[in-house]
Each structure stands twice: as structure tokens, then as C-alpha cells.
PDB file of C-alpha atoms in Angstrom:
ATOM      1  CA  MET A  11     -15.123   0.395   4.078  1.00 52.00           C
ATOM      2  CA  THR A  12     -18.801   0.485   3.164  1.00 61.00           C
ATOM      3  CA  ALA A  13     -19.649   1.369  -0.402  1.00 78.00           C
ATOM      4  CA  GLN A  14     -21.741   4.531  -0.943  1.00 86.00           C
ATOM      5  CA  LYS A  15     -25.270   3.684  -1.992  1.00 94.00           C
ATOM      6  CA  GLN A  16     -25.878   4.852  -5.510  1.00 97.00           C
ATOM      7  CA  THR A  17     -28.495   4.949  -8.240  1.00 98.00           C
ATOM      8  CA  ILE A  18     -27.199   2.653 -10.898  1.00 98.00           C
ATOM      9  CA  ALA A  19     -28.445   2.980 -14.533  1.00 98.00           C
ATOM     10  CA  LEU A  20     -28.284  -0.294 -16.399  1.00 98.00           C
ATOM     11  CA  ILE A  21     -27.786   0.503 -20.112  1.00 98.00           C
ATOM     12  CA  GLY A  22     -27.905  -2.498 -22.473  1.00 98.00           C
ATOM     13  CA  ALA A  23     -25.687  -2.265 -25.653  1.00 98.00           C
ATOM     14  CA  PRO A  24     -26.400  -5.353 -27.713  1.00 98.00           C
ATOM     15  CA  LEU A  25     -23.557  -4.635 -30.174  1.00 98.00           C
ATOM     16  CA  GLU A  26     -21.759  -7.550 -31.823  1.00 98.00           C
ATOM     17  CA  GLU A  27     -20.821  -6.038 -35.188  1.00 97.00           C
ATOM     18  CA  GLY A  28     -17.644  -4.574 -33.784  1.00 97.00           C
ATOM     19  CA  SER A  29     -16.226  -8.049 -33.007  1.00 96.00           C
ATOM     20  CA  GLY A  30     -16.466  -9.790 -36.327  1.00 87.00           C
ATOM     21  CA  ARG A  31     -18.504 -12.698 -34.916  1.00 91.00           C
ATOM     22  CA  ARG A  32     -22.021 -13.164 -33.595  1.00 96.00           C
ATOM     23  CA  GLY A  33     -23.084 -13.745 -29.964  1.00 97.00           C
ATOM     24  CA  ALA A  34     -22.061 -10.699 -28.001  1.00 97.00           C
ATOM     25  CA  ALA A  35     -25.472  -9.057 -28.664  1.00 98.00           C
ATOM     26  CA  MET A  36     -26.832 -11.613 -26.195  1.00 98.00           C
ATOM     27  CA  GLY A  37     -24.542 -10.321 -23.456  1.00 98.00           C
ATOM     28  CA  PRO A  38     -26.978  -7.779 -21.896  1.00 98.00           C
ATOM     29  CA  THR A  39     -29.702 -10.496 -21.621  1.00 98.00           C
ATOM     30  CA  ALA A  40     -27.299 -12.963 -20.094  1.00 98.00           C
ATOM     31  CA  LEU A  41     -26.178 -10.418 -17.440  1.00 98.00           C
ATOM     32  CA  ARG A  42     -29.748  -9.730 -16.550  1.00 98.00           C
ATOM     33  CA  ILE A  43     -30.544 -13.444 -16.302  1.00 98.00           C
ATOM     34  CA  ALA A  44     -27.520 -13.844 -14.016  1.00 98.00           C
ATOM     35  CA  GLY A  45     -29.134 -11.384 -11.688  1.00 98.00           C
ATOM     36  CA  ILE A  46     -27.153  -8.228 -12.001  1.00 98.00           C
ATOM     37  CA  ASP A  47     -30.018  -6.054 -11.022  1.00 98.00           C
ATOM     38  CA  SER A  48     -31.103  -8.037  -7.987  1.00 98.00           C
ATOM     39  CA  THR A  49     -27.540  -8.549  -6.808  1.00 98.00           C
ATOM     40  CA  LEU A  50     -26.834  -4.803  -6.802  1.00 98.00           C
ATOM     41  CA  ALA A  51     -30.277  -4.071  -5.244  1.00 98.00           C
ATOM     42  CA  GLU A  52     -29.467  -6.498  -2.414  1.00 97.00           C
ATOM     43  CA  LEU A  53     -26.404  -4.383  -1.664  1.00 97.00           C
ATOM     44  CA  GLY A  54     -28.660  -1.399  -1.133  1.00 97.00           C
ATOM     45  CA  HIS A  55     -28.313   0.408  -4.409  1.00 98.00           C
ATOM     46  CA  ALA A  56     -31.262   1.736  -6.401  1.00 98.00           C
ATOM     47  CA  ILE A  57     -31.462   0.203  -9.848  1.00 98.00           C
ATOM     48  CA  VAL A  58     -32.863   1.904 -12.980  1.00 98.00           C
ATOM     49  CA  ASP A  59     -32.885  -0.451 -15.947  1.00 98.00           C
ATOM     50  CA  GLU A  60     -32.986   1.635 -19.056  1.00 98.00           C
ATOM     51  CA  GLY A  61     -33.345  -1.326 -21.270  1.00 98.00           C
ATOM     52  CA  ASP A  62     -31.326  -2.004 -24.456  1.00 98.00           C
ATOM     53  CA  LEU A  63     -30.330   0.668 -26.873  1.00 98.00           C
ATOM     54  CA  LYS A  64     -31.882   0.370 -30.336  1.00 94.00           C
ATOM     55  CA  PRO A  65     -29.981   2.976 -32.374  1.00 94.00           C
ATOM     56  CA  LEU A  66     -30.411   3.444 -36.043  1.00 92.00           C
ATOM     57  CA  PRO A  67     -27.346   2.925 -38.267  1.00 92.00           C
ATOM     58  CA  ALA A  68     -25.467   6.124 -39.053  1.00 96.00           C
ATOM     59  CA  ARG A  69     -26.342   6.266 -42.717  1.00 95.00           C
ATOM     60  CA  ASP A  70     -24.778   9.751 -43.071  1.00 96.00           C
ATOM     61  CA  LEU A  71     -21.350   7.937 -42.877  1.00 97.00           C
ATOM     62  CA  ALA A  72     -19.909   6.217 -45.927  1.00 94.00           C
ATOM     63  CA  SER A  73     -18.765   2.611 -45.514  1.00 92.00           C
ATOM     64  CA  HIS A  74     -15.023   2.254 -44.765  1.00 93.00           C
ATOM     65  CA  PRO A  75     -13.002  -0.541 -46.254  1.00 91.00           C
ATOM     66  CA  ARG A  76     -10.950  -0.914 -43.016  1.00 93.00           C
ATOM     67  CA  ALA A  77     -13.633  -0.314 -40.440  1.00 96.00           C
ATOM     68  CA  ASN A  78     -16.105  -3.108 -40.634  1.00 97.00           C
ATOM     69  CA  HIS A  79     -19.816  -2.364 -39.985  1.00 97.00           C
ATOM     70  CA  LEU A  80     -18.952   1.330 -39.425  1.00 97.00           C
ATOM     71  CA  GLN A  81     -22.558   2.521 -39.700  1.00 97.00           C
ATOM     72  CA  VAL A  82     -23.880   0.158 -37.102  1.00 97.00           C
ATOM     73  CA  VAL A  83     -20.985   0.776 -34.659  1.00 98.00           C
ATOM     74  CA  ALA A  84     -21.265   4.523 -35.222  1.00 98.00           C
ATOM     75  CA  GLY A  85     -25.012   4.274 -34.381  1.00 98.00           C
ATOM     76  CA  PHE A  86     -24.274   2.619 -31.081  1.00 98.00           C
ATOM     77  CA  THR A  87     -21.472   5.087 -30.352  1.00 98.00           C
ATOM     78  CA  ARG A  88     -23.776   8.051 -30.749  1.00 98.00           C
ATOM     79  CA  ALA A  89     -26.578   6.459 -28.720  1.00 98.00           C
ATOM     80  CA  LEU A  90     -24.210   5.469 -25.918  1.00 98.00           C
ATOM     81  CA  ASP A  91     -22.465   8.826 -25.876  1.00 98.00           C
ATOM     82  CA  ALA A  92     -25.886  10.404 -25.307  1.00 98.00           C
ATOM     83  CA  ALA A  93     -27.321   7.842 -22.878  1.00 98.00           C
ATOM     84  CA  VAL A  94     -24.201   7.636 -20.641  1.00 98.00           C
ATOM     85  CA  HIS A  95     -23.734  11.496 -20.581  1.00 98.00           C
ATOM     86  CA  GLU A  96     -27.319  11.905 -19.588  1.00 98.00           C
ATOM     87  CA  ALA A  97     -27.292   9.239 -16.898  1.00 98.00           C
ATOM     88  CA  ALA A  98     -24.133  10.734 -15.306  1.00 98.00           C
ATOM     89  CA  ARG A  99     -25.510  14.282 -15.626  1.00 98.00           C
ATOM     90  CA  ALA A 100     -28.620  13.128 -13.689  1.00 98.00           C
ATOM     91  CA  GLY A 101     -26.471  11.707 -10.926  1.00 98.00           C
ATOM     92  CA  ARG A 102     -26.812   8.057 -11.868  1.00 98.00           C
ATOM     93  CA  PHE A 103     -23.904   5.614 -12.147  1.00 98.00           C
ATOM     94  CA  PRO A 104     -23.830   4.402 -15.816  1.00 98.00           C
ATOM     95  CA  LEU A 105     -23.309   0.643 -16.037  1.00 99.00           C
ATOM     96  CA  ILE A 106     -23.122  -0.508 -19.572  1.00 99.00           C
ATOM     97  CA  LEU A 107     -24.058  -4.149 -20.298  1.00 98.00           C
ATOM     98  CA  GLY A 108     -22.312  -5.310 -23.495  1.00 97.00           C
ATOM     99  CA  GLY A 109     -21.927  -6.129 -26.235  1.00 96.00           C
ATOM    100  CA  ASP A 110     -18.493  -6.043 -27.801  1.00 98.00           C
ATOM    101  CA  HIS A 111     -15.700  -3.561 -26.822  1.00 98.00           C
ATOM    102  CA  ALA A 112     -16.478  -1.168 -29.650  1.00 98.00           C
ATOM    103  CA  LEU A 113     -19.217   0.146 -27.366  1.00 98.00           C
ATOM    104  CA  SER A 114     -16.579   1.955 -25.277  1.00 98.00           C
ATOM    105  CA  MET A 115     -16.200   4.330 -28.141  1.00 98.00           C
ATOM    106  CA  GLY A 116     -19.545   5.767 -26.987  1.00 98.00           C
ATOM    107  CA  SER A 117     -19.523   5.088 -23.184  1.00 98.00           C
ATOM    108  CA  VAL A 118     -16.061   6.631 -22.609  1.00 98.00           C
ATOM    109  CA  SER A 119     -16.974   9.574 -24.806  1.00 98.00           C
ATOM    110  CA  GLY A 120     -20.109  10.218 -22.877  1.00 98.00           C
ATOM    111  CA  MET A 121     -18.177  10.125 -19.612  1.00 98.00           C
ATOM    112  CA  ALA A 122     -15.523  12.504 -21.091  1.00 98.00           C
ATOM    113  CA  ARG A 123     -18.295  15.025 -21.748  1.00 98.00           C
ATOM    114  CA  HIS A 124     -19.486  14.608 -18.185  1.00 98.00           C
ATOM    115  CA  ALA A 125     -15.987  14.990 -16.833  1.00 98.00           C
ATOM    116  CA  LYS A 126     -15.676  18.242 -18.778  1.00 98.00           C
ATOM    117  CA  ASP A 127     -19.011  19.447 -17.413  1.00 98.00           C
ATOM    118  CA  VAL A 128     -17.884  18.953 -13.852  1.00 98.00           C
ATOM    119  CA  GLY A 129     -14.318  20.228 -14.429  1.00 98.00           C
ATOM    120  CA  LYS A 130     -12.416  16.974 -13.745  1.00 98.00           C
ATOM    121  CA  PRO A 131     -10.078  14.909 -15.798  1.00 98.00           C
ATOM    122  CA  LEU A 132     -11.252  11.488 -16.943  1.00 98.00           C
ATOM    123  CA  PHE A 133      -9.164   8.385 -16.354  1.00 99.00           C
ATOM    124  CA  VAL A 134      -9.830   5.008 -17.887  1.00 99.00           C
ATOM    125  CA  LEU A 135      -8.888   1.646 -16.391  1.00 98.00           C
ATOM    126  CA  TRP A 136      -8.850  -0.899 -19.236  1.00 98.00           C
ATOM    127  CA  LEU A 137      -9.030  -4.389 -17.939  1.00 98.00           C
ATOM    128  CA  ASP A 138      -8.450  -6.469 -21.078  1.00 98.00           C
ATOM    129  CA  ALA A 139      -6.137  -8.955 -22.846  1.00 96.00           C
ATOM    130  CA  HIS A 140      -5.766  -6.501 -25.717  1.00 96.00           C
ATOM    131  CA  ALA A 141      -4.705  -2.886 -26.033  1.00 97.00           C
ATOM    132  CA  ASP A 142      -7.441  -1.970 -28.531  1.00 97.00           C
ATOM    133  CA  PHE A 143      -5.399   0.980 -29.849  1.00 97.00           C
ATOM    134  CA  ASN A 144      -5.796   0.226 -33.503  1.00 96.00           C
ATOM    135  CA  SER A 145      -7.201   2.526 -36.158  1.00 95.00           C
ATOM    136  CA  PRO A 146      -8.511   1.427 -39.600  1.00 95.00           C
ATOM    137  CA  GLU A 147      -5.005   2.087 -40.959  1.00 92.00           C
ATOM    138  CA  THR A 148      -3.290  -0.134 -38.482  1.00 93.00           C
ATOM    139  CA  SER A 149      -5.885  -2.873 -37.784  1.00 95.00           C
ATOM    140  CA  PRO A 150      -5.118  -6.330 -39.192  1.00 93.00           C
ATOM    141  CA  SER A 151      -8.800  -7.264 -39.280  1.00 95.00           C
ATOM    142  CA  GLY A 152     -10.737  -3.985 -39.620  1.00 96.00           C
ATOM    143  CA  ASN A 153     -12.901  -5.106 -36.584  1.00 96.00           C
ATOM    144  CA  MET A 154     -13.769  -1.987 -34.638  1.00 97.00           C
ATOM    145  CA  HIS A 155     -13.680  -3.643 -31.163  1.00 98.00           C
ATOM    146  CA  GLY A 156      -9.884  -3.223 -31.506  1.00 96.00           C
ATOM    147  CA  MET A 157     -10.178   0.509 -31.990  1.00 97.00           C
ATOM    148  CA  PRO A 158     -11.988   2.081 -29.025  1.00 98.00           C
ATOM    149  CA  VAL A 159      -9.027   3.348 -27.024  1.00 98.00           C
ATOM    150  CA  ALA A 160      -7.428   5.035 -30.085  1.00 98.00           C
ATOM    151  CA  PHE A 161     -10.858   6.496 -30.834  1.00 98.00           C
ATOM    152  CA  PHE A 162     -11.599   8.123 -27.467  1.00 98.00           C
ATOM    153  CA  CYS A 163      -8.069   9.338 -27.228  1.00 98.00           C
ATOM    154  CA  GLY A 164      -8.552  11.093 -30.586  1.00 97.00           C
ATOM    155  CA  LYS A 165      -6.032   8.932 -32.393  1.00 95.00           C
ATOM    156  CA  ALA A 166      -8.517   7.270 -34.819  1.00 94.00           C
ATOM    157  CA  GLU A 167     -10.367  10.222 -36.384  1.00 88.00           C
ATOM    158  CA  PHE A 168     -11.262   8.425 -39.534  1.00 90.00           C
ATOM    159  CA  ALA A 169     -14.959   9.393 -39.794  1.00 94.00           C
ATOM    160  CA  PRO A 170     -17.217  12.065 -38.199  1.00 96.00           C
ATOM    161  CA  ILE A 171     -18.826   9.629 -35.770  1.00 97.00           C
ATOM    162  CA  LEU A 172     -19.165  12.199 -32.954  1.00 97.00           C
ATOM    163  CA  ALA A 173     -18.692  16.001 -32.963  1.00 95.00           C
ATOM    164  CA  ALA A 174     -15.238  17.293 -34.006  1.00 94.00           C
ATOM    165  CA  ASP A 175     -14.898  19.256 -30.768  1.00 96.00           C
ATOM    166  CA  ARG A 176     -15.799  16.361 -28.483  1.00 97.00           C
ATOM    167  CA  PRO A 177     -13.723  16.032 -25.221  1.00 98.00           C
ATOM    168  CA  LEU A 178     -10.924  13.462 -25.576  1.00 98.00           C
ATOM    169  CA  VAL A 179      -9.124  11.338 -23.082  1.00 98.00           C
ATOM    170  CA  ASP A 180      -5.468  12.003 -22.634  1.00 98.00           C
ATOM    171  CA  PRO A 181      -3.673   8.754 -23.478  1.00 98.00           C
ATOM    172  CA  LYS A 182      -1.564   9.265 -20.379  1.00 98.00           C
ATOM    173  CA  ASN A 183      -4.730   8.934 -18.410  1.00 98.00           C
ATOM    174  CA  VAL A 184      -5.355   5.428 -19.685  1.00 98.00           C
ATOM    175  CA  PHE A 185      -4.248   2.479 -17.536  1.00 98.00           C
ATOM    176  CA  GLN A 186      -4.295  -0.902 -19.212  1.00 98.00           C
ATOM    177  CA  VAL A 187      -3.994  -3.921 -16.911  1.00 98.00           C
ATOM    178  CA  GLY A 188      -3.739  -7.582 -17.987  1.00 97.00           C
ATOM    179  CA  ILE A 189      -2.531  -6.933 -21.554  1.00 96.00           C
ATOM    180  CA  ARG A 190      -1.048  -9.970 -23.243  1.00 95.00           C
ATOM    181  CA  SER A 191      -1.941  -9.675 -26.907  1.00 92.00           C
ATOM    182  CA  VAL A 192      -0.749  -6.566 -28.761  1.00 94.00           C
ATOM    183  CA  ASP A 193      -0.384  -6.025 -32.493  1.00 91.00           C
ATOM    184  CA  GLU A 194       3.022  -4.771 -33.651  1.00 91.00           C
ATOM    185  CA  ARG A 195       1.811  -1.382 -34.836  1.00 91.00           C
ATOM    186  CA  GLU A 196      -0.297  -1.001 -31.602  1.00 93.00           C
ATOM    187  CA  ARG A 197       2.888  -1.504 -29.612  1.00 94.00           C
ATOM    188  CA  VAL A 198       4.446   1.463 -31.294  1.00 95.00           C
ATOM    189  CA  GLU A 199       1.290   3.612 -30.991  1.00 95.00           C
ATOM    190  CA  ILE A 200       0.752   3.045 -27.211  1.00 96.00           C
ATOM    191  CA  ALA A 201       4.436   3.752 -26.524  1.00 96.00           C
ATOM    192  CA  GLU A 202       4.442   6.877 -28.611  1.00 96.00           C
ATOM    193  CA  HIS A 203       1.293   8.314 -26.929  1.00 97.00           C
ATOM    194  CA  GLY A 204       2.236   7.330 -23.391  1.00 98.00           C
ATOM    195  CA  VAL A 205      -0.475   4.855 -22.523  1.00 98.00           C
ATOM    196  CA  ASN A 206       0.223   3.159 -19.168  1.00 98.00           C
ATOM    197  CA  VAL A 207       0.419  -0.516 -19.775  1.00 97.00           C
ATOM    198  CA  TYR A 208       0.697  -3.201 -17.008  1.00 97.00           C
ATOM    199  CA  ASP A 209       0.931  -6.468 -18.927  1.00 96.00           C
ATOM    200  CA  MET A 210       0.652  -9.894 -17.293  1.00 95.00           C
ATOM    201  CA  ARG A 211       4.439  -9.960 -16.689  1.00 95.00           C
ATOM    202  CA  ALA A 212       4.099  -6.750 -14.651  1.00 96.00           C
ATOM    203  CA  VAL A 213       1.127  -8.303 -12.712  1.00 96.00           C
ATOM    204  CA  ASP A 214       3.225 -11.381 -12.020  1.00 95.00           C
ATOM    205  CA  GLU A 215       6.349  -9.393 -11.032  1.00 96.00           C
ATOM    206  CA  THR A 216       4.663  -6.528  -9.088  1.00 94.00           C
ATOM    207  CA  GLY A 217       1.430  -7.998  -7.979  1.00 97.00           C
ATOM    208  CA  ILE A 218      -1.953  -6.591  -8.679  1.00 98.00           C
ATOM    209  CA  ALA A 219      -2.274  -4.710  -5.385  1.00 98.00           C
ATOM    210  CA  GLY A 220       0.740  -2.638  -6.006  1.00 97.00           C
ATOM    211  CA  ILE A 221      -0.367  -1.790  -9.489  1.00 98.00           C
ATOM    212  CA  MET A 222      -3.817  -0.863  -8.317  1.00 98.00           C
ATOM    213  CA  ARG A 223      -2.427   1.378  -5.518  1.00 98.00           C
ATOM    214  CA  GLU A 224      -0.352   3.252  -8.114  1.00 98.00           C
ATOM    215  CA  ILE A 225      -3.369   3.791 -10.417  1.00 98.00           C
ATOM    216  CA  ILE A 226      -5.710   4.805  -7.562  1.00 98.00           C
ATOM    217  CA  ASP A 227      -3.215   7.222  -6.072  1.00 98.00           C
ATOM    218  CA  THR A 228      -2.662   8.854  -9.462  1.00 98.00           C
ATOM    219  CA  VAL A 229      -6.408   9.378 -10.090  1.00 98.00           C
ATOM    220  CA  ARG A 230      -6.929  10.691  -6.547  1.00 98.00           C
ATOM    221  CA  GLN A 231      -3.997  13.105  -6.731  1.00 98.00           C
ATOM    222  CA  LYS A 232      -5.344  14.512  -9.978  1.00 98.00           C
ATOM    223  CA  GLY A 233      -8.943  14.800  -8.628  1.00 98.00           C
ATOM    224  CA  GLY A 234     -10.209  12.657 -11.499  1.00 98.00           C
ATOM    225  CA  LEU A 235     -13.155  10.523 -12.436  1.00 98.00           C
ATOM    226  CA  LEU A 236     -12.490   6.843 -13.222  1.00 98.00           C
ATOM    227  CA  HIS A 237     -14.163   4.847 -15.940  1.00 99.00           C
ATOM    228  CA  VAL A 238     -13.603   1.060 -15.683  1.00 99.00           C
ATOM    229  CA  SER A 239     -13.953  -1.059 -18.785  1.00 98.00           C
ATOM    230  CA  LEU A 240     -13.862  -4.824 -17.995  1.00 98.00           C
ATOM    231  CA  ASP A 241     -13.511  -7.278 -20.918  1.00 98.00           C
ATOM    232  CA  VAL A 242     -14.298 -10.932 -20.214  1.00 97.00           C
ATOM    233  CA  ASP A 243     -10.927 -11.918 -21.752  1.00 96.00           C
ATOM    234  CA  PHE A 244      -9.122 -10.034 -18.946  1.00 97.00           C
ATOM    235  CA  LEU A 245      -9.803 -13.188 -17.041  1.00 97.00           C
ATOM    236  CA  ASP A 246      -8.130 -16.477 -17.741  1.00 96.00           C
ATOM    237  CA  PRO A 247     -10.310 -18.487 -20.136  1.00 95.00           C
ATOM    238  CA  GLU A 248     -10.359 -21.423 -17.637  1.00 94.00           C
ATOM    239  CA  ILE A 249     -12.354 -19.067 -15.333  1.00 95.00           C
ATOM    240  CA  ALA A 250     -14.473 -17.190 -17.956  1.00 96.00           C
ATOM    241  CA  PRO A 251     -14.716 -18.964 -21.299  1.00 95.00           C
ATOM    242  CA  GLY A 252     -17.591 -17.005 -22.746  1.00 95.00           C
ATOM    243  CA  VAL A 253     -15.695 -14.703 -24.995  1.00 95.00           C
ATOM    244  CA  GLY A 254     -14.728 -14.820 -28.647  1.00 92.00           C
ATOM    245  CA  THR A 255     -11.078 -13.749 -28.184  1.00 84.00           C
ATOM    246  CA  THR A 256      -9.667 -16.053 -25.500  1.00 86.00           C
ATOM    247  CA  VAL A 257      -5.969 -15.498 -24.597  1.00 92.00           C
ATOM    248  CA  PRO A 258      -4.391 -17.929 -22.080  1.00 93.00           C
ATOM    249  CA  GLY A 259      -2.693 -16.593 -18.996  1.00 94.00           C
ATOM    250  CA  GLY A 260      -5.247 -14.075 -17.837  1.00 96.00           C
ATOM    251  CA  ALA A 261      -6.082 -12.723 -14.394  1.00 97.00           C
ATOM    252  CA  THR A 262      -7.178 -15.168 -11.633  1.00 96.00           C
ATOM    253  CA  PHE A 263     -10.510 -15.027  -9.799  1.00 94.00           C
ATOM    254  CA  ARG A 264      -8.916 -13.497  -6.731  1.00 95.00           C
ATOM    255  CA  GLU A 265      -6.850 -10.926  -8.672  1.00 97.00           C
ATOM    256  CA  ALA A 266     -10.050  -9.693 -10.313  1.00 98.00           C
ATOM    257  CA  HIS A 267     -11.968  -9.505  -7.136  1.00 97.00           C
ATOM    258  CA  LEU A 268      -9.073  -7.665  -5.422  1.00 97.00           C
ATOM    259  CA  ILE A 269      -9.158  -5.053  -8.159  1.00 98.00           C
ATOM    260  CA  MET A 270     -12.857  -4.470  -7.674  1.00 98.00           C
ATOM    261  CA  GLU A 271     -12.528  -4.368  -3.888  1.00 97.00           C
ATOM    262  CA  MET A 272      -9.715  -1.816  -4.011  1.00 98.00           C
ATOM    263  CA  LEU A 273     -11.714   0.225  -6.542  1.00 98.00           C
ATOM    264  CA  CYS A 274     -14.731   0.146  -4.265  1.00 98.00           C
ATOM    265  CA  ASP A 275     -12.614   1.336  -1.304  1.00 97.00           C
ATOM    266  CA  SER A 276     -11.263   4.147  -3.379  1.00 98.00           C
ATOM    267  CA  GLY A 277     -14.681   5.673  -4.084  1.00 97.00           C
ATOM    268  CA  LEU A 278     -13.302   6.953  -7.495  1.00 98.00           C
ATOM    269  CA  VAL A 279     -15.195   4.835 -10.001  1.00 98.00           C
ATOM    270  CA  ALA A 280     -17.824   6.890 -11.866  1.00 98.00           C
ATOM    271  CA  SER A 281     -18.949   4.365 -14.592  1.00 98.00           C
ATOM    272  CA  LEU A 282     -18.430   0.808 -15.781  1.00 98.00           C
ATOM    273  CA  ASP A 283     -18.499  -1.223 -18.976  1.00 98.00           C
ATOM    274  CA  LEU A 284     -19.022  -5.024 -18.952  1.00 98.00           C
ATOM    275  CA  VAL A 285     -18.013  -6.158 -22.436  1.00 98.00           C
ATOM    276  CA  GLU A 286     -17.412  -9.048 -24.825  1.00 97.00           C
ATOM    277  CA  LEU A 287     -19.561 -11.589 -22.982  1.00 98.00           C
ATOM    278  CA  ASN A 288     -20.657 -14.076 -25.639  1.00 97.00           C
ATOM    279  CA  PRO A 289     -23.231 -16.447 -23.997  1.00 97.00           C
ATOM    280  CA  PHE A 290     -23.135 -18.709 -27.074  1.00 96.00           C
ATOM    281  CA  LEU A 291     -19.559 -19.605 -26.165  1.00 96.00           C
ATOM    282  CA  ASP A 292     -20.088 -19.739 -22.347  1.00 96.00           C
ATOM    283  CA  ASP A 293     -20.383 -22.793 -20.085  1.00 95.00           C
ATOM    284  CA  ARG A 294     -23.815 -22.738 -18.622  1.00 94.00           C
ATOM    285  CA  GLY A 295     -23.692 -19.057 -17.742  1.00 96.00           C
ATOM    286  CA  LYS A 296     -20.342 -19.311 -15.921  1.00 97.00           C
ATOM    287  CA  SER A 297     -18.879 -16.163 -17.294  1.00 97.00           C
ATOM    288  CA  ALA A 298     -22.040 -14.056 -16.866  1.00 98.00           C
ATOM    289  CA  ARG A 299     -22.244 -15.091 -13.198  1.00 98.00           C
ATOM    290  CA  ILE A 300     -18.587 -14.179 -12.614  1.00 97.00           C
ATOM    291  CA  LEU A 301     -19.067 -10.763 -14.196  1.00 98.00           C
ATOM    292  CA  VAL A 302     -21.998 -10.240 -11.862  1.00 98.00           C
ATOM    293  CA  GLU A 303     -19.925 -11.300  -8.886  1.00 97.00           C
ATOM    294  CA  LEU A 304     -17.069  -8.916  -9.824  1.00 98.00           C
ATOM    295  CA  THR A 305     -19.571  -6.122 -10.231  1.00 98.00           C
ATOM    296  CA  ALA A 306     -20.948  -6.841  -6.819  1.00 98.00           C
ATOM    297  CA  SER A 307     -17.411  -6.520  -5.375  1.00 97.00           C
ATOM    298  CA  LEU A 308     -17.115  -3.154  -7.011  1.00 98.00           C
ATOM    299  CA  PHE A 309     -20.338  -2.107  -5.353  1.00 98.00           C
ATOM    300  CA  GLY A 310     -19.513  -3.229  -1.867  1.00 97.00           C
ATOM    301  CA  ARG A 311     -19.754  -7.006  -1.478  1.00 94.00           C
ATOM    302  CA  ARG A 312     -16.771  -8.801  -0.045  1.00 81.00           C
ATOM    303  CA  VAL A 313     -15.807 -12.318  -0.971  1.00 60.00           C
ATOM    304  CA  LEU A 314     -14.742 -12.847   2.695  1.00 60.00           C
ATOM    305  CA  ASP A 315     -15.499 -10.657   5.649  1.00 54.00           C
ATOM    306  CA  ARG A 316     -12.745 -10.669   8.122  1.00 51.00           C
ATOM    307  CA  PRO A 317     -12.660  -9.191  11.615  1.00 55.00           C
ATOM    308  CA  THR A 318      -9.874  -6.656  12.195  1.00 53.00           C
ATOM    309  CA  ARG A 319      -7.009  -8.283  14.004  1.00 52.00           C
ATOM    310  CA  SER A 320      -6.299  -6.429  17.334  1.00 49.00           C
ATOM    311  CA  ALA A 321      -2.708  -5.387  17.994  1.00 41.00           C
TER     312      ALA A 321
END
């Protein structure tokens, strides 16, 4: 199946304050150096690079003892909410170059507003080693890159970061694949709120193709838009070492490409985050190049073109 040609808006989000360590702010530059723009252009898509966001800290918010760097993260959240919503409204595909995973507080919120505008439910495919369903009350570290899912589902309303009446994502519309590191309180929260979790045991037992068919069928039946958020640590660290939160036993190269190829075939993906790339921890750009390759698969490139076998 040939991917529909799109106008892709590259939105850089050099946020690292949500992660508790430095380096992820270099992620957007590394992805550009790895050729994400030229790679997608070669596939026939139009590229609009909107540059990197430079939001002002949200100084109207008081510091929070359990939400580290709240003002900076909130500033990025507000800027991304606006930029992503505007790109989607204008008919462009928002592709967010991160930056740590706290940026999804803004990108998903912006897509939730767009989904409401067009009268469709928003679904989120969370490709990550972590559930990221903490709030300041439950987080062991206070690092906000562990809170975005709870935030955009309305389960971490600890500060007026965005409008109180903002559209939220139903936790039952969140699909988390590749999970293998969950805090004890998070485990309770995701179960109570009905988040769909496919951990690595489920991947091993069921196979990634079966899981993806189930997710794609659900989104299609509901007539939804799908936002994909890809964390480098979804992949096994042997494949992609450039991340500050490595967890052994992640997805393989082929599993990740199959996900992207099936998503491409579905035609359901409306936006994409590439997050937690830390070039300082990478091996000569290896992780950045893999993220670019996976993105290319989502937008129509095939790892191997095979002729259809005749009956």
C-alpha cells in the first residue's frame, strides 16, 4: 500500500528539564543531522520545518515541590499545544522532534483539541518502556517526563498549565506497547482508569502483529485519529543506546519497523512524537538514524519490497 503524500510540519521541542538530566535538548538537532527532512522528502512528502520552539517559562505558575522544573515544562506544554493544534488545523502532519517525554503533555493536548474540532475521538499509541502515568503525588522522582499520560488524560490536574476546559483523552483510548518498567502506584492507576497495556510479555506471547491489528481495528471502528508517541527506550538499548532511561529487553529492530509499516498501511496516524533521544549518550548517531528509519517506515518506506506471490 502506498502512503498518502502529506505536508509534514517538523516542530522541534528541545526540552530536557522534564527528564532530570541534560542532553535531550540536543535531540531535535540530532534528528535533523540524521536527515529526517531529506528522508521524508525523498518519499514524496512536503516538509515544512518550523524550527525549534523557544517558549518563555510559565511564571504565572508557582513552583511545585513534586513537579521538577514546572515552569519550564509548562512553557513548552503551552507552546506545543498551540503549535500542534495550528499545524493540524492547517492540514499539516505535526511531527514533534524531542526532547524528553514531558513534551507529550503539549503535543497530545493540541491533537485532542484538533480531534474535538473535527468531531473525532483521539487515540494514543504509547511506544515506551514506561507507563508515564504518574502525578506529582505518586512520582518517586518528581520528574515530569513520567507524568504526561496522566496529564493529558486529566488525572494529574495539579496546576493550571492549560485551560481547565481543555479536551482530554479517555484513558481507555490509550494503548501502551512495550511497557517493562512501571512504578507500583502507576500500576494501580493504569488499572483503575482502564489504560490498555501490552507489556513485553504480551509482545512475546501474542506477537507484535496481533497486538497492532487489535489496536488499528479499534481505532478504525471508532472513526478515531491516532497520535503515536515513540520513546527511544521502547527499543532494546543494544539497538538504540541514546537515551537516559535504558531498560533491557525492549523491542527489536524488525518489531519496531513492523509497527510503523502496519500504521502506514492503516492510514490512521495523524501526528507523531519522537522523544527522549539524548545524543550525548548515543553511539555515533546510531539512535538518531534508527528513529529516522522508523519514521520513514511510517511514511511509506519499506525495509524490503517483495513481489506478491501468485496463487
